[in-house]
PDB file of C-alpha atoms in Angstrom:
ATOM      1  CA  MET A   1      64.358  -3.194  30.798  1.00  0.00           C
ATOM      2  CA  SER A   2      65.856  -2.519  27.350  1.00  0.00           C
ATOM      3  CA  ILE A   3      64.169  -3.588  24.128  1.00  0.00           C
ATOM      4  CA  GLN A   4      65.594  -6.844  22.763  1.00  0.00           C
ATOM      5  CA  LEU A   5      63.111  -7.500  19.967  1.00  0.00           C
ATOM      6  CA  ILE A   6      60.949  -5.351  17.672  1.00  0.00           C
ATOM      7  CA  LEU A   7      57.917  -6.715  15.903  1.00  0.00           C
ATOM      8  CA  VAL A   8      56.878  -4.406  13.081  1.00  0.00           C
ATOM      9  CA  SER A   9      53.851  -4.568  10.744  1.00  0.00           C
ATOM     10  CA  ASP A  10      54.428  -4.926   7.021  1.00  0.00           C
ATOM     11  CA  ARG A  11      51.791  -2.190   6.358  1.00  0.00           C
ATOM     12  CA  ALA A  12      53.727   0.246   8.490  1.00  0.00           C
ATOM     13  CA  LEU A  13      56.869  -0.277   6.446  1.00  0.00           C
ATOM     14  CA  LEU A  14      55.534  -0.788   2.923  1.00  0.00           C
ATOM     15  CA  GLU A  15      53.233   1.398   0.882  1.00  0.00           C
ATOM     16  CA  THR A  16      51.028  -0.461  -1.593  1.00  0.00           C
ATOM     17  CA  ARG A  17      49.312   1.819  -4.066  1.00  0.00           C
ATOM     18  CA  PRO A  18      45.471   1.949  -3.769  1.00  0.00           C
ATOM     19  CA  GLU A  19      44.902   0.652  -7.306  1.00  0.00           C
ATOM     20  CA  TYR A  20      46.314  -2.672  -6.183  1.00  0.00           C
ATOM     21  CA  ARG A  21      43.500  -3.308  -3.673  1.00  0.00           C
ATOM     22  CA  TYR A  22      40.841  -1.888  -5.973  1.00  0.00           C
ATOM     23  CA  ALA A  23      41.878  -4.297  -8.718  1.00  0.00           C
ATOM     24  CA  ILE A  24      42.130  -7.485  -6.660  1.00  0.00           C
ATOM     25  CA  ILE A  25      39.023  -6.888  -4.529  1.00  0.00           C
ATOM     26  CA  ASN A  26      36.880  -6.174  -7.583  1.00  0.00           C
ATOM     27  CA  GLN A  27      38.291  -9.194  -9.409  1.00  0.00           C
ATOM     28  CA  ALA A  28      37.342 -11.338  -6.415  1.00  0.00           C
ATOM     29  CA  LEU A  29      33.827  -9.855  -6.289  1.00  0.00           C
ATOM     30  CA  ARG A  30      33.285 -10.956  -9.806  1.00  0.00           C
ATOM     31  CA  SER A  31      32.826 -14.480  -8.422  1.00  0.00           C
ATOM     32  CA  PHE A  32      29.524 -13.059  -7.194  1.00  0.00           C
ATOM     33  CA  THR A  33      28.925 -11.118 -10.432  1.00  0.00           C
ATOM     34  CA  MET A  34      29.511  -7.934  -8.436  1.00  0.00           C
ATOM     35  CA  ARG A  35      31.781  -4.917  -8.855  1.00  0.00           C
ATOM     36  CA  PHE A  36      32.232  -2.034  -6.415  1.00  0.00           C
ATOM     37  CA  THR A  37      33.241   1.454  -7.469  1.00  0.00           C
ATOM     38  CA  ASP A  38      32.794   2.735  -3.907  1.00  0.00           C
ATOM     39  CA  GLN A  39      36.451   3.117  -2.991  1.00  0.00           C
ATOM     40  CA  THR A  40      35.609   3.923   0.635  1.00  0.00           C
ATOM     41  CA  ALA A  41      34.217   0.412   1.171  1.00  0.00           C
ATOM     42  CA  LEU A  42      37.241  -1.153  -0.583  1.00  0.00           C
ATOM     43  CA  ASP A  43      39.622   0.919   1.593  1.00  0.00           C
ATOM     44  CA  GLU A  44      37.769  -0.121   4.720  1.00  0.00           C
ATOM     45  CA  PHE A  45      38.076  -3.786   3.798  1.00  0.00           C
ATOM     46  CA  TRP A  46      41.803  -3.385   3.165  1.00  0.00           C
ATOM     47  CA  TRP A  47      42.503  -1.782   6.579  1.00  0.00           C
ATOM     48  CA  THR A  48      39.874  -3.309   8.807  1.00  0.00           C
ATOM     49  CA  SER A  49      40.658  -5.635  11.697  1.00  0.00           C
ATOM     50  CA  GLU A  50      37.371  -7.426  10.894  1.00  0.00           C
ATOM     51  CA  PRO A  51      37.534  -8.366   7.227  1.00  0.00           C
ATOM     52  CA  GLU A  52      34.750 -10.970   7.541  1.00  0.00           C
ATOM     53  CA  ARG A  53      32.306  -8.350   8.876  1.00  0.00           C
ATOM     54  CA  ILE A  54      33.137  -5.807   6.179  1.00  0.00           C
ATOM     55  CA  LEU A  55      32.690  -8.498   3.531  1.00  0.00           C
ATOM     56  CA  LYS A  56      29.163  -9.204   4.715  1.00  0.00           C
ATOM     57  CA  GLU A  57      27.969  -5.753   5.760  1.00  0.00           C
ATOM     58  CA  LYS A  58      29.655  -3.477   3.212  1.00  0.00           C
ATOM     59  CA  LEU A  59      30.522  -5.636   0.249  1.00  0.00           C
ATOM     60  CA  HIS A  60      27.417  -7.914   0.522  1.00  0.00           C
ATOM     61  CA  VAL A  61      29.415 -11.132   0.140  1.00  0.00           C
ATOM     62  CA  THR A  62      27.255 -14.078   1.217  1.00  0.00           C
ATOM     63  CA  ASP A  63      30.011 -16.692   1.144  1.00  0.00           C
ATOM     64  CA  PRO A  64      33.409 -15.355   2.430  1.00  0.00           C
ATOM     65  CA  THR A  65      35.113 -18.707   1.654  1.00  0.00           C
ATOM     66  CA  VAL A  66      34.389 -18.358  -2.099  1.00  0.00           C
ATOM     67  CA  PHE A  67      35.493 -14.729  -1.960  1.00  0.00           C
ATOM     68  CA  TRP A  68      38.829 -15.487  -0.252  1.00  0.00           C
ATOM     69  CA  LYS A  69      39.674 -18.251  -2.716  1.00  0.00           C
ATOM     70  CA  SER A  70      39.176 -15.813  -5.617  1.00  0.00           C
ATOM     71  CA  TYR A  71      40.963 -12.993  -3.741  1.00  0.00           C
ATOM     72  CA  ASN A  72      44.049 -15.105  -3.042  1.00  0.00           C
ATOM     73  CA  ARG A  73      44.263 -16.099  -6.729  1.00  0.00           C
ATOM     74  CA  GLN A  74      44.405 -12.367  -7.669  1.00  0.00           C
ATOM     75  CA  GLU A  75      47.117 -11.543  -5.055  1.00  0.00           C
ATOM     76  CA  THR A  76      50.201 -12.574  -6.962  1.00  0.00           C
ATOM     77  CA  ALA A  77      53.758 -11.814  -5.925  1.00  0.00           C
ATOM     78  CA  GLU A  78      54.530 -10.189  -9.323  1.00  0.00           C
ATOM     79  CA  PHE A  79      51.566  -7.791  -9.076  1.00  0.00           C
ATOM     80  CA  ARG A  80      52.455  -6.899  -5.466  1.00  0.00           C
ATOM     81  CA  LYS A  81      56.070  -6.171  -6.445  1.00  0.00           C
ATOM     82  CA  GLN A  82      54.966  -3.757  -9.130  1.00  0.00           C
ATOM     83  CA  LEU A  83      52.766  -1.608  -6.821  1.00  0.00           C
ATOM     84  CA  THR A  84      54.574  -1.772  -3.482  1.00  0.00           C
ATOM     85  CA  LYS A  85      57.600   0.144  -2.189  1.00  0.00           C
ATOM     86  CA  PRO A  86      59.175   0.749   1.245  1.00  0.00           C
ATOM     87  CA  TYR A  87      58.573   4.024   3.005  1.00  0.00           C
ATOM     88  CA  SER A  88      61.588   6.294   2.925  1.00  0.00           C
ATOM     89  CA  ASP A  89      62.292   5.993   6.676  1.00  0.00           C
ATOM     90  CA  VAL A  90      62.810   2.179   6.709  1.00  0.00           C
ATOM     91  CA  ALA A  91      66.594   2.830   6.558  1.00  0.00           C
ATOM     92  CA  GLU A  92      66.241   3.601  10.314  1.00  0.00           C
ATOM     93  CA  LEU A  93      65.926  -0.182  10.876  1.00  0.00           C
ATOM     94  CA  ASP A  94      69.614  -0.518  10.149  1.00  0.00           C
ATOM     95  CA  ALA A  95      70.469   1.645  13.228  1.00  0.00           C
ATOM     96  CA  LEU A  96      68.248  -0.647  15.338  1.00  0.00           C
ATOM     97  CA  ARG A  97      69.996  -3.758  14.108  1.00  0.00           C
ATOM     98  CA  LYS A  98      73.335  -2.204  14.990  1.00  0.00           C
ATOM     99  CA  LYS A  99      72.026  -1.980  18.550  1.00  0.00           C
ATOM    100  CA  LYS A 100      71.662  -5.820  18.358  1.00  0.00           C
ATOM    101  CA  ILE A 101      67.884  -5.568  18.361  1.00  0.00           C
ATOM    102  CA  HIS A 102      66.214  -8.483  16.603  1.00  0.00           C
ATOM    103  CA  ILE A 103      63.587  -7.243  14.081  1.00  0.00           C
ATOM    104  CA  ILE A 104      60.689  -9.410  12.973  1.00  0.00           C
ATOM    105  CA  LEU A 105      58.124  -8.560  10.323  1.00  0.00           C
ATOM    106  CA  LEU A 106      54.513  -9.152  11.157  1.00  0.00           C
ATOM    107  CA  ALA A 107      53.048  -9.900   7.722  1.00  0.00           C
ATOM    108  CA  HIS A 108      49.267  -9.833   7.244  1.00  0.00           C
ATOM    109  CA  ASP A 109      49.762 -12.033   4.161  1.00  0.00           C
ATOM    110  CA  HIS A 110      50.444 -15.580   2.998  1.00  0.00           C
ATOM    111  CA  LYS A 111      54.073 -16.673   2.705  1.00  0.00           C
ATOM    112  CA  GLU A 112      54.465 -15.940  -1.032  1.00  0.00           C
ATOM    113  CA  LEU A 113      53.527 -12.278  -0.526  1.00  0.00           C
ATOM    114  CA  ALA A 114      55.429 -12.036   2.728  1.00  0.00           C
ATOM    115  CA  GLN A 115      58.536 -13.030   0.761  1.00  0.00           C
ATOM    116  CA  VAL A 116      57.989  -9.979  -1.479  1.00  0.00           C
ATOM    117  CA  SER A 117      57.986  -7.842   1.643  1.00  0.00           C
ATOM    118  CA  MET A 118      61.171  -9.468   2.912  1.00  0.00           C
ATOM    119  CA  GLU A 119      62.903  -8.788  -0.382  1.00  0.00           C
ATOM    120  CA  LYS A 120      62.020  -5.099  -0.159  1.00  0.00           C
ATOM    121  CA  LEU A 121      63.072  -4.919   3.492  1.00  0.00           C
ATOM    122  CA  PRO A 122      66.571  -6.386   3.754  1.00  0.00           C
ATOM    123  CA  LYS A 123      67.098  -5.084   7.264  1.00  0.00           C
ATOM    124  CA  ILE A 124      64.524  -7.538   8.698  1.00  0.00           C
ATOM    125  CA  ASN A 125      65.719 -10.676  10.560  1.00  0.00           C
ATOM    126  CA  ASP A 126      62.630 -12.844  10.344  1.00  0.00           C
ATOM    127  CA  VAL A 127      58.932 -12.927   9.443  1.00  0.00           C
ATOM    128  CA  ILE A 128      55.688 -14.097  11.058  1.00  0.00           C
ATOM    129  CA  CYS A 129      52.659 -14.560   8.743  1.00  0.00           C
ATOM    130  CA  VAL A 130      49.055 -14.166   9.771  1.00  0.00           C
ATOM    131  CA  PRO A 131      46.964 -13.995   6.590  1.00  0.00           C
ATOM    132  CA  ARG A 132      43.793 -11.902   6.762  1.00  0.00           C
ATOM    133  CA  ASP A 133      41.618 -14.796   5.529  1.00  0.00           C
ATOM    134  CA  THR A 134      42.574 -16.780   8.676  1.00  0.00           C
ATOM    135  CA  LEU A 135      39.578 -17.878  10.744  1.00  0.00           C
ATOM    136  CA  ASN A 136      39.385 -15.800  13.944  1.00  0.00           C
ATOM    137  CA  TYR A 137      41.954 -13.427  12.403  1.00  0.00           C
ATOM    138  CA  GLY A 138      42.237 -11.065  15.420  1.00  0.00           C
ATOM    139  CA  LYS A 139      42.738 -13.973  17.827  1.00  0.00           C
ATOM    140  CA  LYS A 140      45.464 -15.382  15.536  1.00  0.00           C
ATOM    141  CA  ILE A 141      47.379 -12.090  15.681  1.00  0.00           C
ATOM    142  CA  GLU A 142      47.255 -12.330  19.500  1.00  0.00           C
ATOM    143  CA  GLU A 143      48.462 -15.966  19.417  1.00  0.00           C
ATOM    144  CA  ALA A 144      51.265 -15.136  16.903  1.00  0.00           C
ATOM    145  CA  ILE A 145      52.639 -12.502  19.306  1.00  0.00           C
ATOM    146  CA  GLN A 146      52.336 -14.981  22.215  1.00  0.00           C
ATOM    147  CA  ASN A 147      54.217 -17.687  20.264  1.00  0.00           C
ATOM    148  CA  MET A 148      56.913 -15.238  19.239  1.00  0.00           C
ATOM    149  CA  LEU A 149      57.558 -14.363  22.916  1.00  0.00           C
ATOM    150  CA  LYS A 150      58.028 -18.059  23.678  1.00  0.00           C
ATOM    151  CA  MET A 151      60.114 -18.801  20.621  1.00  0.00           C
ATOM    152  CA  HIS A 152      62.598 -16.031  21.275  1.00  0.00           C
ATOM    153  CA  ALA A 153      62.485 -16.417  25.074  1.00  0.00           C
ATOM    154  CA  VAL A 154      61.829 -12.752  25.653  1.00  0.00           C
ATOM    155  CA  LYS A 155      59.620 -11.024  28.200  1.00  0.00           C
ATOM    156  CA  PRO A 156      56.766  -8.730  27.092  1.00  0.00           C
ATOM    157  CA  THR A 157      58.695  -5.796  28.584  1.00  0.00           C
ATOM    158  CA  GLU A 158      61.618  -6.521  26.237  1.00  0.00           C
ATOM    159  CA  VAL A 159      59.436  -6.325  23.069  1.00  0.00           C
ATOM    160  CA  LEU A 160      58.107  -3.397  21.119  1.00  0.00           C
ATOM    161  CA  LEU A 161      55.423  -3.689  18.400  1.00  0.00           C
ATOM    162  CA  ILE A 162      55.315  -0.946  15.754  1.00  0.00           C
ATOM    163  CA  SER A 163      52.240  -0.881  13.575  1.00  0.00           C
ATOM    164  CA  ASN A 164      49.398   1.091  12.042  1.00  0.00           C
ATOM    165  CA  MET A 165      46.860  -1.778  12.327  1.00  0.00           C
ATOM    166  CA  LYS A 166      44.147  -2.029  14.969  1.00  0.00           C
ATOM    167  CA  GLU A 167      44.430  -5.805  15.292  1.00  0.00           C
ATOM    168  CA  ASP A 168      48.141  -5.467  16.102  1.00  0.00           C
ATOM    169  CA  LEU A 169      47.349  -2.918  18.812  1.00  0.00           C
ATOM    170  CA  GLU A 170      44.828  -5.221  20.370  1.00  0.00           C
ATOM    171  CA  GLY A 171      47.175  -8.220  20.174  1.00  0.00           C
ATOM    172  CA  ALA A 172      49.928  -6.248  21.802  1.00  0.00           C
ATOM    173  CA  LYS A 173      47.626  -5.178  24.678  1.00  0.00           C
ATOM    174  CA  LYS A 174      46.518  -8.771  25.237  1.00  0.00           C
ATOM    175  CA  ASN A 175      50.130  -9.862  25.543  1.00  0.00           C
ATOM    176  CA  LYS A 176      51.232  -6.822  27.627  1.00  0.00           C
ATOM    177  CA  VAL A 177      53.671  -5.769  24.875  1.00  0.00           C
ATOM    178  CA  SER A 178      54.450  -2.108  24.345  1.00  0.00           C
ATOM    179  CA  PHE A 179      52.870  -0.666  21.220  1.00  0.00           C
ATOM    180  CA  VAL A 180      53.846   2.305  19.090  1.00  0.00           C
ATOM    181  CA  TYR A 181      51.475   3.633  16.482  1.00  0.00           C
ATOM    182  CA  LEU A 182      53.363   4.553  13.315  1.00  0.00           C
ATOM    183  CA  ALA A 183      50.980   6.954  11.592  1.00  0.00           C
ATOM    184  CA  ARG A 184      50.986   6.757   7.820  1.00  0.00           C
ATOM    185  CA  LYS A 185      48.974   9.067   5.566  1.00  0.00           C
ATOM    186  CA  ALA A 186      46.981   6.232   3.917  1.00  0.00           C
ATOM    187  CA  SER A 187      46.191   4.183   7.064  1.00  0.00           C
ATOM    188  CA  PRO A 188      43.285   4.759   9.517  1.00  0.00           C
ATOM    189  CA  THR A 189      43.814   6.701  12.734  1.00  0.00           C
ATOM    190  CA  LEU A 190      44.332   4.701  15.953  1.00  0.00           C
ATOM    191  CA  LYS A 191      43.670   5.999  19.437  1.00  0.00           C
ATOM    192  CA  GLU A 192      47.070   5.393  20.914  1.00  0.00           C
ATOM    193  CA  LYS A 193      49.220   7.790  22.999  1.00  0.00           C
ATOM    194  CA  ASN A 194      52.491   6.256  21.842  1.00  0.00           C
ATOM    195  CA  LYS A 195      52.524   7.744  18.348  1.00  0.00           C
ATOM    196  CA  ILE A 196      55.226   8.574  15.832  1.00  0.00           C
ATOM    197  CA  ASP A 197      55.137   9.907  12.305  1.00  0.00           C
ATOM    198  CA  SER A 198      58.439   8.438  11.217  1.00  0.00           C
ATOM    199  CA  LEU A 199      60.751   5.620  12.270  1.00  0.00           C
ATOM    200  CA  ASP A 200      63.502   8.131  13.103  1.00  0.00           C
ATOM    201  CA  GLN A 201      61.368   9.034  16.176  1.00  0.00           C
ATOM    202  CA  ILE A 202      61.445   5.480  17.596  1.00  0.00           C
ATOM    203  CA  LYS A 203      64.543   6.013  19.740  1.00  0.00           C
ATOM    204  CA  ARG A 204      62.582   7.431  22.661  1.00  0.00           C
ATOM    205  CA  PHE A 205      60.743   4.110  23.118  1.00  0.00           C
ATOM    206  CA  LEU A 206      63.825   1.915  23.258  1.00  0.00           C
TER     207      LEU A 206
END
């Protein structure tokens, strides 16, 4: 069965410079009169599939609700635009669209920031937003994929999910959707046999 729809993670297509996350996370932590210089903990929070756990265990945040309110105030579209750019291989998406494949961005952000991503990725057809401050975040990723299958009337075998995020891998498996790990230098390593280093290698999975 040929691929009709590709769901691709925003973090696999866009590179946001590390100073962005260090600035906004530390600003949010000031709500608790705290500041972290341990960049490893801040990086882990940015990439983790369990943000609530990292908040409590690594960043010692006692009230995640207060943290997220402050965090979301810091994450402005203008600041994101300044420090985010597409990876050089995103031009490969144009070739996929010419094959009549529908491409949807899986944004791990609120709508305002997802719009920034869409502006930087003109080859994308549509966007699904699952913000990381969503309650039961991993479950919501799974549900978003499930809803997308219904909305576009496609079978799991007709869909490919490309990402470098663990929660996307887990959501794909739950929905029996094929997953390709797009390894980026900055992102954590995933244990996945379907692995590529650049979008120009995606052809063998179509």
